[in-house]
């Protein structure tokens, strides 16, 4: 299962994109309660959202975005647009999700 | 992504001044930039923030003045994107949250205080 | 014109204080913050309710003589007793108890009979505050609201029964009968609305929108884990959208039923346009006349209707050609001796209380002073709670939250278990004993102080200052955050920032609290043990920069 919940809601000529991603978003400054050692930084550093062949949003993030991060924005589009979100984290892991704007 | 990559270290900078230096910008305060954030955070680990720029905005950023690394997020608006973005950020303590909007060769800014409180009590 | 300033009520007591001639064609009845008080009670208004900055010496931050002077109320009258603390004990003996749902029901029915089509609005903090509401999981109050004929409500303490219970009541008990509205509550995941933001009701052919505004800081002031999937906040941009939307759908009158607290309502009224009146609660201010607030779109009336079932607000509007031409407002004190108890409501209350009547009636102790809670820094009942905590948990220091609900007890009147429950009945009443550094203690006091005295009302939470047992300190309400509290002393010695002190408390908002007694057990044990309490020595801070403040008497 993808770690991303993605919604794309079309209202006239605007599409509202909302996404929730499952990710620890570790800052690298938090100590593990049991071992007392620093938990290494692990966070989503880049998100790209495309609608069809257009890139509608690129987000660059640091580690102070919250755990299980949220992203929302609107773009000029329409119902039926193929909306795809891809994230990459600082460890090189990646995931993506796709939905049709409705 | 010019705003961030002016100097790749912007996300690592530890003060607001250093962050702005790394981004190579001198923001001007402007009523055209809006921040939507709670006055008092319900949970410092999850503070919802929406930033809005004027027409012509190409990039938006969110900074938290008192965080260990002030720069939290930059949004590069693509084709047809409206000049508004929302996310949620961590805040260790009460701080100004700063929104930046890149419009042409200018960077406009706005700020709002978000209080992180211990909680309890009530009417 | 609706915005005409001035006193829109006759302050001279008529022969029948409840004779209120009908006016106009749209009427809204409003009560708020009854805190589950089904029976008549005593309730003393505060003598300390300080306003700072632009709120200094402004409504609702006027107490005692200053309040009487502002509204031209004669001292010694029934209104003077209802709206101020002056000569409380003697006047309370003279005029008797206030509130009670059976008496409120009679009054509501009488007012509504003259105002066909009128709506009854409940501003929240209805389900919490008594032993029966705690024990019945708020079912008593839900049944009483329906029997009273409430049309619309908005929440605050309701949420402390947990999200599932709130949803259950809305879906089962309230369905088709009572509209539960709150525009400012959204889901924490995708930020979708959780409740109906408003409802449009037709009154005598006039479409009237009632927009709900829940207490914005519910997950901060109360445990967040009880409503983990809901986010609150002031959200005045959404308020503006909802007002515009309701107008777009034909609403000729827009009323906000608010649990913001008066100062927040006043600021909201200055920013959001298109609201005719904000009928508010939460800060428990009995506001004699609406405050008229100007904004870019016109004027908005702001009212606040006190607490504990003591008042019923009646707003009459004369709506002509889709606009408010004139209005009348009266905040009626509910004196139970002057209003016959409604039979049906009396029967319902008797049935609700029957299983608990014995434990509620237990007489624990007698005190020489009036026991009350309201006041920015302390109240005599809270002092007893602090004393009970310090003694019961063997701690030199105690914190008790600055709650504004809680009934009053007259000197010599037996303190019953019900009185104790009236101050303590909450769903997270476990007592705590924590080691805190002097620095931490200072941080907590400063934090709460800023929630009360921040110069921007949007950063306030609307409670009173945490009550402090044992610790002496000075307090400057006008100072900035971090600088209000000074000269902290315990047992004659300065508080050491680095040293740890045991601190007793209750009502922790944390999810994990070590198992311990409930606060009402600790207080009841203390009172049973003492039996007689002479004078209550009130521990309040030494105030700085408060001279001339009309929020103090
Ligand atoms: Mn209340
Ligand atoms: Mn309240």
XYZ file of C-alpha atoms and ligand atoms in Angstrom:
780
model
C 0.000 0.000 0.000
C 1.199 3.439 -0.801
C 2.158 5.682 2.092
C 0.220 8.531 0.481
C -3.423 9.518 0.711
C -4.072 11.794 -2.237
C -7.221 13.751 -3.069
C -7.856 15.938 -6.100
C -11.198 17.740 -6.104
C -12.298 19.613 -9.219
C -14.501 22.679 -8.806
C -15.074 24.409 -12.169
C -11.656 25.286 -13.552
C -9.794 24.768 -10.284
C -8.449 21.545 -8.818
C -7.750 21.330 -5.092
C -4.961 18.887 -4.271
C -4.644 17.552 -0.706
C -2.139 14.915 0.356
C -1.204 13.126 3.562
C 2.012 11.132 3.534
C 3.118 8.566 6.095
C 6.679 9.489 7.066
C 8.557 9.888 10.392
C 10.083 13.277 9.440
C 12.939 12.838 11.913
C 14.881 16.030 12.543
C 18.096 14.310 13.562
C 17.931 16.216 16.836
C 15.611 13.854 18.736
C 17.019 11.306 21.173
C 15.654 7.769 21.266
C 13.974 7.347 24.666
C 15.398 3.827 25.194
C 18.929 4.051 23.839
C 19.487 7.750 24.507
C 21.082 8.053 21.086
C 20.188 10.594 18.426
C 17.730 9.301 15.857
C 19.254 10.061 12.448
C 17.572 12.698 10.305
C 15.003 11.152 7.986
C 12.643 13.451 6.196
C 10.948 14.092 2.875
C 13.069 16.651 1.069
C 11.265 17.010 -2.239
C 7.763 16.589 -3.562
C 6.720 16.918 -7.172
C 3.076 17.048 -8.196
C 2.127 16.685 -11.841
C -1.211 17.006 -13.610
C -0.951 15.115 -16.871
C 2.372 16.247 -18.308
C 2.471 19.551 -16.420
C 4.429 20.006 -13.195
C 2.053 22.009 -11.012
C 4.003 22.055 -7.728
C 7.511 21.344 -6.498
C 8.026 21.516 -2.759
C 11.410 21.534 -1.004
C 11.156 20.655 2.656
C 13.348 20.597 5.720
C 12.986 18.401 8.773
C 10.680 20.785 10.617
C 7.695 19.787 8.524
C 5.488 17.653 10.828
C 5.470 13.870 11.014
C 3.078 12.313 8.479
C 3.181 15.507 6.466
C 0.370 17.347 4.742
C 0.388 19.354 1.542
C -2.487 21.250 -0.022
C -2.716 23.709 -2.935
C -4.901 24.586 -5.917
C -4.101 24.765 -9.598
C -5.993 25.686 -12.751
C -7.270 22.348 -14.025
C -10.354 20.236 -14.519
C -12.099 17.019 -13.614
C -10.354 14.016 -15.138
C -6.826 15.437 -14.744
C -4.343 12.706 -13.852
C -2.771 14.034 -10.676
C 0.422 12.357 -9.488
C 2.447 13.086 -6.361
C 5.971 11.765 -5.854
C 8.110 12.296 -2.776
C 11.803 11.706 -2.212
C 13.440 11.709 1.200
C 16.959 12.487 2.391
C 17.822 8.767 2.435
C 16.888 8.425 -1.225
C 13.654 6.555 -0.544
C 10.704 7.494 -2.692
C 6.999 6.848 -3.125
C 4.215 8.103 -5.338
C 0.444 8.062 -5.718
C -1.915 8.937 -8.504
C -5.547 9.905 -8.693
C -8.021 11.378 -11.174
C -9.354 14.803 -10.303
C -13.073 14.455 -9.593
C 14.352 26.431 -7.409
C 16.315 29.651 -7.083
C 15.126 30.711 -3.664
C 16.445 27.620 -1.964
C 19.368 26.808 -4.161
C 20.851 30.286 -4.063
C 22.888 28.458 -1.498
C 22.043 24.816 -0.759
C 22.587 25.376 2.938
C 19.426 27.404 3.518
C 17.684 24.482 5.231
C 20.710 23.981 7.504
C 21.065 27.625 8.557
C 20.493 28.129 12.282
C 19.266 31.713 12.476
C 16.799 33.736 10.495
C 19.563 36.071 9.274
C 21.740 33.200 8.105
C 18.780 31.599 6.371
C 17.963 34.762 4.456
C 21.659 35.122 3.599
C 21.790 31.550 2.310
C 18.686 32.265 0.240
C 20.349 35.489 -0.980
C 17.232 37.560 -0.382
C 16.223 40.715 1.473
C 12.489 40.436 2.039
C 10.205 43.472 2.282
C 7.149 43.270 4.525
C 3.954 43.428 2.505
C 0.244 43.265 3.157
C -0.089 41.262 -0.053
C 1.361 38.206 1.676
C -0.973 36.366 4.034
C -0.359 33.726 6.704
C -3.085 31.546 8.053
C -1.912 29.866 11.251
C -3.432 29.418 14.702
C -2.678 32.187 17.213
C -2.220 29.439 19.807
C -1.029 26.046 18.549
C -3.166 23.065 19.528
C -0.085 20.878 19.265
C 3.406 22.287 18.744
C 4.339 19.183 16.759
C 1.616 19.812 14.189
C 0.977 23.477 13.431
C -1.065 24.033 10.256
C 0.183 26.924 8.134
C -1.188 28.316 4.881
C 0.754 30.983 3.027
C -0.659 33.097 0.219
C 1.140 35.444 -2.117
C -0.127 38.025 -4.599
C -0.779 37.368 -8.276
C 2.572 36.758 -9.992
C 4.088 34.796 -7.118
C 6.471 32.090 -8.312
C 7.642 30.709 -4.973
C 6.379 30.605 -1.399
C 8.349 29.754 1.746
C 7.578 29.143 5.412
C 10.123 30.016 8.111
C 9.906 29.615 11.877
C 12.127 32.191 13.533
C 12.812 30.275 16.759
C 13.211 26.780 15.316
C 16.722 25.252 15.304
C 16.582 25.493 11.499
C 14.198 28.317 10.581
C 13.484 27.316 6.969
C 10.691 24.718 6.972
C 9.413 24.582 3.415
C 9.603 26.156 -0.007
C 6.919 25.715 -2.646
C 7.821 26.346 -6.274
C 4.613 27.075 -8.122
C 4.264 25.180 -11.372
C 2.008 25.700 -14.370
C -1.396 27.043 -13.284
C -0.708 26.740 -9.545
C -2.543 29.317 -7.414
C -0.230 31.376 -5.185
C -1.145 29.508 -2.013
C 0.210 26.443 -0.219
C -0.598 24.642 3.026
C 1.409 22.300 5.187
C 1.979 21.525 8.891
C 5.130 22.287 10.819
C 6.838 21.525 14.126
C 7.406 24.333 16.587
C 9.409 23.802 19.772
C 8.330 27.073 21.335
C 6.423 30.287 20.727
C 7.755 31.997 17.597
C 7.035 34.222 14.677
C 6.105 32.269 11.581
C 7.275 34.060 8.450
C 5.851 33.705 4.970
C 7.886 34.666 1.920
C 6.568 35.191 -1.581
C 8.885 35.618 -4.532
C 7.320 37.982 -7.054
C 9.551 38.902 -9.989
C 12.913 39.816 -8.484
C 11.386 40.847 -5.163
C 10.715 38.797 -2.061
C 7.713 39.940 -0.023
C 7.109 38.818 3.534
C 4.567 38.667 6.351
C 4.744 37.293 9.857
C 2.464 36.053 12.581
C 3.188 34.953 16.114
C 2.148 31.404 16.988
C 2.061 30.687 20.698
C 3.070 27.245 21.903
C 1.577 26.862 25.360
C 1.425 24.304 28.163
C -2.369 24.348 28.158
C -4.966 23.555 30.774
C -7.571 25.717 32.548
C -10.594 27.369 30.957
C -13.971 29.080 31.354
C -31.441 51.971 12.702
C -30.066 48.957 14.512
C -26.844 50.647 15.333
C -28.315 53.408 17.443
C -26.233 53.546 20.592
C -27.786 53.936 23.952
C -29.536 52.121 26.672
C -32.144 49.949 25.055
C -33.740 48.835 28.283
C -35.506 50.365 31.224
C -33.305 49.864 34.265
C -36.010 50.696 36.812
C -37.407 47.454 38.163
C -41.027 47.101 37.045
C -43.547 45.542 39.400
C -43.049 42.265 37.577
C -39.387 42.040 36.555
C -40.293 39.539 33.860
C -42.806 41.796 32.151
C -40.972 42.348 28.906
C -43.129 43.826 26.164
C -42.658 42.075 22.845
C -40.849 44.124 20.216
C -40.226 43.648 16.501
C -40.694 40.444 14.541
C -37.559 38.359 15.199
C -36.631 37.255 18.727
C -33.708 35.233 19.978
C -33.472 33.867 23.502
C -30.001 32.967 24.713
C -28.516 31.287 27.741
C -24.959 30.037 28.033
C -22.487 28.341 30.361
C -25.121 26.864 32.653
C -22.534 24.198 33.554
C -25.151 21.546 34.088
C -26.858 23.319 36.995
C -30.353 21.875 36.869
C -31.418 23.245 40.260
C -31.385 26.833 41.557
C -28.028 27.813 43.044
C -26.190 30.818 44.452
C -23.672 32.490 42.194
C -21.411 35.389 43.176
C -20.099 37.590 40.375
C -16.370 38.439 40.537
C -14.750 41.421 42.206
C -11.586 41.000 40.128
C -11.924 40.895 36.325
C -9.061 43.035 35.076
C -8.830 44.316 31.523
C -5.481 45.503 30.229
C -4.387 47.459 27.164
C -7.346 48.503 25.034
C -9.612 46.367 27.240
C -8.824 48.398 30.365
C -11.944 49.792 32.058
C -14.090 48.561 29.166
C -17.014 46.135 29.235
C -16.801 43.353 30.371
C -13.903 44.389 32.612
C -15.975 46.444 35.037
C -16.867 45.093 38.459
C -18.918 46.225 41.448
C -19.582 49.988 41.641
C -17.961 50.523 38.255
C -20.477 48.185 36.681
C -23.413 49.906 38.414
C -22.138 53.302 37.341
C -21.673 52.279 33.716
C -25.294 51.182 33.389
C -26.951 53.524 35.888
C -28.092 50.694 38.140
C -29.183 51.729 41.644
C -27.214 50.075 44.457
C -29.221 47.708 46.623
C -31.566 46.698 43.799
C -32.214 43.270 42.402
C -30.196 44.115 39.290
C -27.292 45.324 41.426
C -27.321 41.939 43.154
C -27.659 39.974 39.944
C -24.835 41.730 38.102
C -22.287 42.449 40.864
C -20.669 40.849 43.904
C -21.687 43.780 46.177
C -23.042 42.656 49.587
C -23.385 39.229 48.100
C -24.265 37.145 51.158
C -26.935 39.510 52.519
C -28.481 40.184 49.124
C -28.480 36.466 48.311
C -30.465 35.803 51.474
C -32.893 38.543 50.475
C -33.388 37.605 46.818
C -32.806 33.865 47.041
C -31.264 31.446 44.598
C -30.870 31.908 40.854
C -31.335 29.677 37.836
C -32.613 26.127 37.783
C -34.018 24.555 34.649
C -37.587 24.310 35.988
C -37.649 28.068 36.629
C -35.799 28.832 33.418
C -38.382 26.739 31.569
C -41.226 28.840 32.980
C -39.443 32.032 31.971
C -38.584 30.756 28.492
C -42.162 29.655 27.892
C -43.518 32.975 29.131
C -41.184 35.025 26.913
C -41.774 32.779 23.901
C -45.542 32.937 24.295
C -45.312 36.656 23.510
C -42.805 36.055 20.730
C -44.145 33.431 18.353
C -41.457 31.800 16.237
C -38.617 32.876 18.522
C -35.536 30.668 18.829
C -33.804 29.459 21.990
C -30.017 29.412 21.643
C -27.701 27.504 23.973
C -24.158 28.870 23.971
C -22.493 25.721 25.313
C -20.812 24.555 28.514
C -24.151 22.929 29.177
C -23.214 19.280 29.585
C -20.475 19.687 32.207
C -20.326 21.024 35.762
C -22.411 18.769 38.001
C -22.269 15.317 39.523
C -25.328 14.110 37.596
C -23.909 15.249 34.259
C -20.627 13.461 34.985
C -22.382 10.291 36.152
C -24.937 10.168 33.314
C -22.363 11.010 30.651
C -24.282 14.264 30.001
C -27.554 12.473 29.290
C -29.276 14.502 32.029
C -28.432 17.776 30.331
C -29.269 16.510 26.856
C -32.733 15.512 28.084
C -33.113 18.825 29.900
C -32.096 20.826 26.802
C -34.690 19.024 24.720
C -37.349 19.536 27.396
C -36.428 23.221 27.614
C -36.890 23.586 23.863
C -33.382 24.523 22.783
C -33.217 25.066 19.010
C -29.506 25.591 18.351
C -26.293 25.073 20.339
C -22.517 25.325 20.013
C -19.952 23.555 22.247
C -16.968 23.833 24.539
C -16.875 21.557 27.640
C -19.244 19.227 25.779
C -16.080 17.994 24.058
C -14.643 16.658 27.320
C -17.075 13.760 27.082
C -15.083 12.665 24.028
C -15.690 12.892 20.299
C -17.674 9.635 20.133
C -20.155 10.739 22.791
C -20.585 14.133 21.120
C -21.335 12.468 17.793
C -23.692 9.968 19.434
C -25.766 12.713 21.041
C -25.952 14.734 17.825
C -26.938 11.718 15.752
C -29.350 10.070 18.210
C -30.785 12.602 20.670
C -30.575 15.818 18.683
C -31.478 14.531 15.213
C -34.350 16.577 13.815
C -34.719 18.508 17.079
C -31.658 20.550 17.906
C -29.017 21.956 15.570
C -25.444 21.592 16.807
C -23.413 24.168 14.866
C -19.701 25.019 14.858
C -18.068 26.604 11.817
C -14.575 26.502 13.340
C -14.129 22.770 13.861
C -12.403 20.851 11.073
C -10.844 17.412 10.815
C -7.138 17.142 11.579
C -6.464 14.978 8.513
C -7.919 16.629 5.414
C -9.290 19.738 7.135
C -12.904 19.018 6.270
C -15.786 20.564 8.265
C -16.909 18.348 11.159
C -20.243 20.005 12.071
C -22.826 22.105 10.278
C -21.380 25.615 10.263
C -24.782 27.315 10.481
C -28.475 26.773 10.194
C -31.043 29.063 8.561
C -34.424 29.248 10.313
C -37.396 31.275 9.228
C -38.878 33.487 11.944
C -42.153 35.160 10.972
C -41.116 34.996 7.328
C -37.620 36.353 7.968
C -34.741 33.957 7.178
C -32.321 34.056 10.126
C -28.915 32.365 10.045
C -27.375 31.106 13.277
C -23.644 30.490 12.806
C -21.926 28.382 15.457
C -18.530 29.226 16.920
C -17.193 26.584 19.287
C -14.579 27.492 21.918
C -11.493 27.994 19.707
C -8.980 26.648 22.216
C -10.779 23.505 23.337
C -7.808 21.183 22.554
C -5.447 23.553 24.396
C -7.496 24.331 27.508
C -8.908 20.807 27.778
C -7.308 17.436 26.926
C -6.588 17.170 23.216
C -6.689 13.369 23.376
C -10.461 13.525 23.963
C -10.990 15.027 20.482
C -7.860 13.804 18.663
C -9.270 14.084 15.148
C -10.735 17.576 15.447
C -9.013 20.921 15.141
C -10.591 24.125 16.461
C -9.210 27.682 16.260
C -10.805 31.096 15.733
C -10.923 30.884 11.914
C -12.376 34.283 11.247
C -11.768 33.951 7.503
C -14.074 30.944 7.439
C -16.509 32.865 9.633
C -16.562 35.590 6.975
C -17.140 32.974 4.243
C -19.997 31.375 6.192
C -21.649 34.734 6.908
C -21.409 35.680 3.230
C -22.676 32.264 2.177
C -25.667 32.483 4.529
C -26.466 35.994 3.234
C -26.155 34.633 -0.299
C -28.757 32.010 0.572
C -31.153 34.741 1.615
C -30.507 35.181 5.328
C -31.696 38.667 6.307
C -30.374 38.368 9.840
C -27.074 36.714 10.784
C -26.471 35.816 14.415
C -23.260 34.194 15.640
C -23.813 31.858 18.573
C -20.350 32.055 20.035
C -18.252 30.428 22.714
C -15.238 32.632 21.959
C -15.251 34.651 25.163
C -16.240 38.323 25.230
C -12.904 39.913 24.303
C -12.472 37.573 21.342
C -16.052 38.289 20.246
C -15.395 42.028 20.389
C -12.322 41.654 18.186
C -14.126 39.309 15.801
C -16.993 41.804 15.524
C -14.497 44.470 14.470
C -12.985 42.276 11.720
C -15.791 40.173 10.247
C -18.557 42.028 8.416
C -22.207 41.161 7.963
C -22.926 39.808 11.447
C -25.879 41.493 13.157
C -25.160 40.127 16.613
C -22.680 37.878 18.330
C -24.377 36.223 21.270
C -21.439 35.002 23.284
C -20.365 32.981 26.265
C -17.347 31.250 27.810
C -15.990 34.152 29.854
C -19.165 34.084 31.987
C -19.608 37.844 31.823
C -23.095 39.021 32.636
C -23.198 41.942 30.213
C -26.120 44.271 30.880
C -26.418 45.740 27.388
C -24.901 44.779 24.024
C -21.635 46.426 23.066
C -21.988 48.002 19.627
C -18.885 47.331 17.529
C -18.177 49.166 14.291
C -16.581 47.391 11.375
C -16.037 47.934 7.657
C -19.509 46.626 6.828
C -21.568 48.328 9.520
C -22.177 47.532 13.143
C -22.408 44.359 15.190
C -23.970 43.880 18.616
C -21.975 41.766 21.062
C -23.615 40.207 24.101
C -22.525 37.781 26.820
C -25.041 36.070 29.058
C -23.277 35.100 32.278
C -23.225 31.573 33.647
C -24.780 28.844 35.766
C -28.311 29.369 34.485
C -28.445 32.752 36.167
C -29.477 34.765 33.111
C -31.631 34.614 29.998
C -30.773 37.053 27.224
C -33.631 38.283 25.030
C -32.800 40.009 21.755
C -35.774 41.436 19.886
C -35.188 42.659 16.347
C -37.452 44.710 14.159
C -36.638 43.519 10.644
C -38.045 45.636 7.842
C -37.286 45.317 4.113
C -34.595 42.742 4.811
C -32.764 44.946 7.320
C -32.754 45.430 11.075
C -34.534 48.691 11.760
C -34.271 48.630 15.551
C -33.630 46.316 18.468
C -34.188 45.765 22.174
C -32.039 43.639 24.450
C -32.539 42.547 28.015
C -30.441 40.182 30.086
C -32.967 38.822 32.534
C -31.687 37.452 35.839
C -33.442 34.171 36.629
C -34.551 34.549 40.267
C -36.079 31.233 41.190
C -38.296 32.679 43.944
C -40.020 34.884 41.392
C -40.649 32.178 38.819
C -42.804 29.173 39.463
C -41.100 25.861 38.738
C -42.353 24.135 35.608
C -43.988 20.865 36.548
C -42.689 18.706 33.702
C -39.117 19.944 34.112
C -39.301 19.470 37.886
C -40.352 15.859 37.387
C -37.536 15.271 34.908
C -34.937 16.752 37.274
C -36.252 14.738 40.215
C -35.998 11.559 38.163
C -32.464 12.420 37.012
C -31.253 13.154 40.548
C -32.963 10.294 42.329
C -30.114 7.724 42.068
C -27.585 10.267 43.379
C -29.652 12.303 45.829
C -28.258 10.701 48.960
C -24.543 11.183 48.193
C -25.195 14.702 46.887
C -26.912 15.744 50.115
C -24.064 14.738 52.419
C -23.105 17.724 54.578
C -19.330 17.829 54.780
C -18.517 21.030 56.657
C -19.608 24.581 57.423
C -17.638 27.742 56.651
C -17.892 31.299 58.043
C -17.151 32.872 54.657
C -18.994 32.920 51.360
C -17.432 30.261 49.171
C -17.136 31.326 45.550
C -14.849 30.743 42.614
C -14.861 33.666 40.143
C -12.057 36.208 40.188
C -8.888 36.522 38.118
C -6.514 35.188 40.792
C -8.391 33.155 43.358
C -11.716 32.446 45.019
C -12.501 31.105 48.467
C -13.689 27.738 47.179
C -10.535 27.366 45.091
C -8.507 28.238 48.164
C -10.155 25.315 49.983
C -9.346 23.094 46.994
C -5.699 24.195 47.135
C -5.609 23.618 50.900
C -7.141 20.165 50.449
C -4.598 19.318 47.754
C -1.625 20.455 49.838
C -2.828 18.556 52.897
C -4.162 15.481 51.085
C -1.105 15.034 48.874
C 1.445 16.315 51.360
C 2.837 19.052 49.122
C 3.928 22.601 50.051
C 2.499 23.897 46.773
C -0.736 23.379 44.885
C -2.080 24.429 41.498
C -5.794 24.468 40.784
C -7.036 25.477 37.322
C -8.663 28.869 36.800
C -12.069 27.477 35.916
C -14.865 30.046 35.894
C -17.731 27.657 36.611
C -18.702 26.500 40.093
C -21.538 27.582 42.358
C -21.314 29.657 45.545
C -22.088 28.694 49.150
C -23.362 31.232 51.696
C -21.702 31.658 55.112
C -23.091 29.056 57.488
C -24.795 27.112 54.711
C -23.696 23.448 54.960
C -21.130 22.551 52.282
C -22.533 19.445 50.654
C -20.881 16.906 48.407
C -22.930 18.451 45.614
C -21.186 21.795 46.177
C -17.817 20.050 45.916
C -18.904 18.307 42.711
C -20.092 21.675 41.341
C -16.439 22.836 41.425
C -14.768 19.610 40.402
C -16.948 17.317 38.271
C -14.885 16.796 35.126
C -13.992 13.734 33.064
C -10.269 14.135 33.884
C -10.380 14.848 37.611
C -7.440 12.723 38.776
C -5.151 14.489 41.244
C -1.428 14.698 40.518
C 1.721 15.196 42.554
C 4.730 16.288 40.521
C 8.227 17.416 41.349
C 8.738 20.750 39.618
C 11.748 23.014 39.575
C 11.341 26.625 40.639
C 12.023 27.527 37.023
C 9.233 25.241 35.793
C 6.803 26.736 38.324
C 7.612 30.215 37.059
C 7.210 29.059 33.444
C 3.765 27.628 34.155
C 2.577 30.775 35.936
C 3.862 32.976 33.119
C 2.280 30.739 30.492
C -1.160 30.819 32.093
C -0.836 34.546 32.811
C -0.275 35.230 29.124
C -3.382 33.237 28.249
C -5.323 35.668 30.428
C -3.527 38.994 29.972
C -2.114 38.927 26.431
C -2.987 42.345 24.986
C -4.374 40.635 21.855
C -7.604 38.789 22.734
C -6.991 36.220 19.986
C -4.080 34.954 22.100
C -6.239 34.592 25.227
C -7.997 31.461 26.401
C -10.639 33.052 28.568
C -10.126 31.245 31.857
C -8.828 32.799 35.050
C -5.282 32.574 36.425
C -4.228 29.227 37.872
C -4.933 29.218 41.616
C -1.785 28.829 43.655
C -1.583 27.318 47.120
C 1.477 27.914 49.320
C 3.437 30.167 46.983
C 3.525 33.935 47.493
C 4.293 36.107 44.485
C 3.874 39.535 42.904
C 2.032 39.990 39.651
C 1.989 42.702 37.016
C -0.839 42.076 34.509
C 0.466 44.860 32.254
C 3.963 43.386 31.845
C 4.951 41.323 28.833
C 5.085 37.527 28.684
C 7.731 36.166 31.048
C 7.835 39.291 33.200
C 4.491 39.304 34.967
C 5.420 37.031 37.887
C 8.083 38.036 40.425
C 9.093 37.813 44.109
C 8.122 34.135 44.350
C 8.424 32.912 47.927
C 7.681 29.658 49.711
C 7.663 29.540 53.510
C 9.367 32.937 53.635
C 12.228 31.853 51.374
C 12.733 32.849 47.752
C 11.797 30.092 45.327
C 14.986 28.484 44.010
C 14.879 28.133 40.218
C 17.123 25.045 40.329
C 15.489 23.273 43.256
C 12.645 20.760 42.898
C 9.407 21.199 44.841
C 6.445 18.814 45.158
C 3.377 20.381 43.540
C -0.127 18.990 43.984
C -2.685 19.569 41.246
C -5.571 18.170 39.227
C -7.164 18.315 35.772
C -4.020 17.429 33.855
C -4.511 17.685 30.099
C -1.993 14.866 29.532
C -3.322 11.523 28.381
C -1.153 9.454 30.752
C -1.763 10.426 34.374
C -0.543 8.161 37.225
C -3.405 6.466 39.025
C -4.594 8.481 41.980
C -7.720 9.734 43.744
C -10.234 12.016 42.070
C -10.216 15.645 43.128
C -13.732 15.513 44.643
C -12.602 12.684 46.934
C -9.610 14.706 48.144
C -11.705 17.834 48.760
C -14.578 15.937 50.413
C -12.139 14.098 52.718
C -10.545 17.384 53.702
C -13.898 19.014 54.488
C -15.215 15.982 56.412
C -12.051 16.078 58.459
C -12.276 19.819 59.217
C -16.054 20.008 59.796
C -15.866 23.716 60.626
C -13.879 26.216 58.638
C -13.554 29.698 60.040
C -12.400 32.434 57.701
C -10.714 31.448 54.432
C -7.344 33.095 54.034
C -7.140 33.894 50.337
C -3.714 33.526 48.744
C -3.596 36.122 45.972
C -0.564 37.758 44.408
C 0.562 41.246 45.265
C -0.646 43.225 42.242
C 1.476 45.802 40.467
C 0.261 48.413 37.981
C -3.380 47.668 38.689
C -4.288 50.880 40.522
C -7.287 52.601 39.020
C -8.342 49.501 37.135
C -12.144 49.333 37.170
C -11.963 45.580 36.884
C -11.003 45.509 40.547
C -12.874 46.296 43.712
Mn -18.242 28.149 30.824
Mn -16.286 27.644 28.110
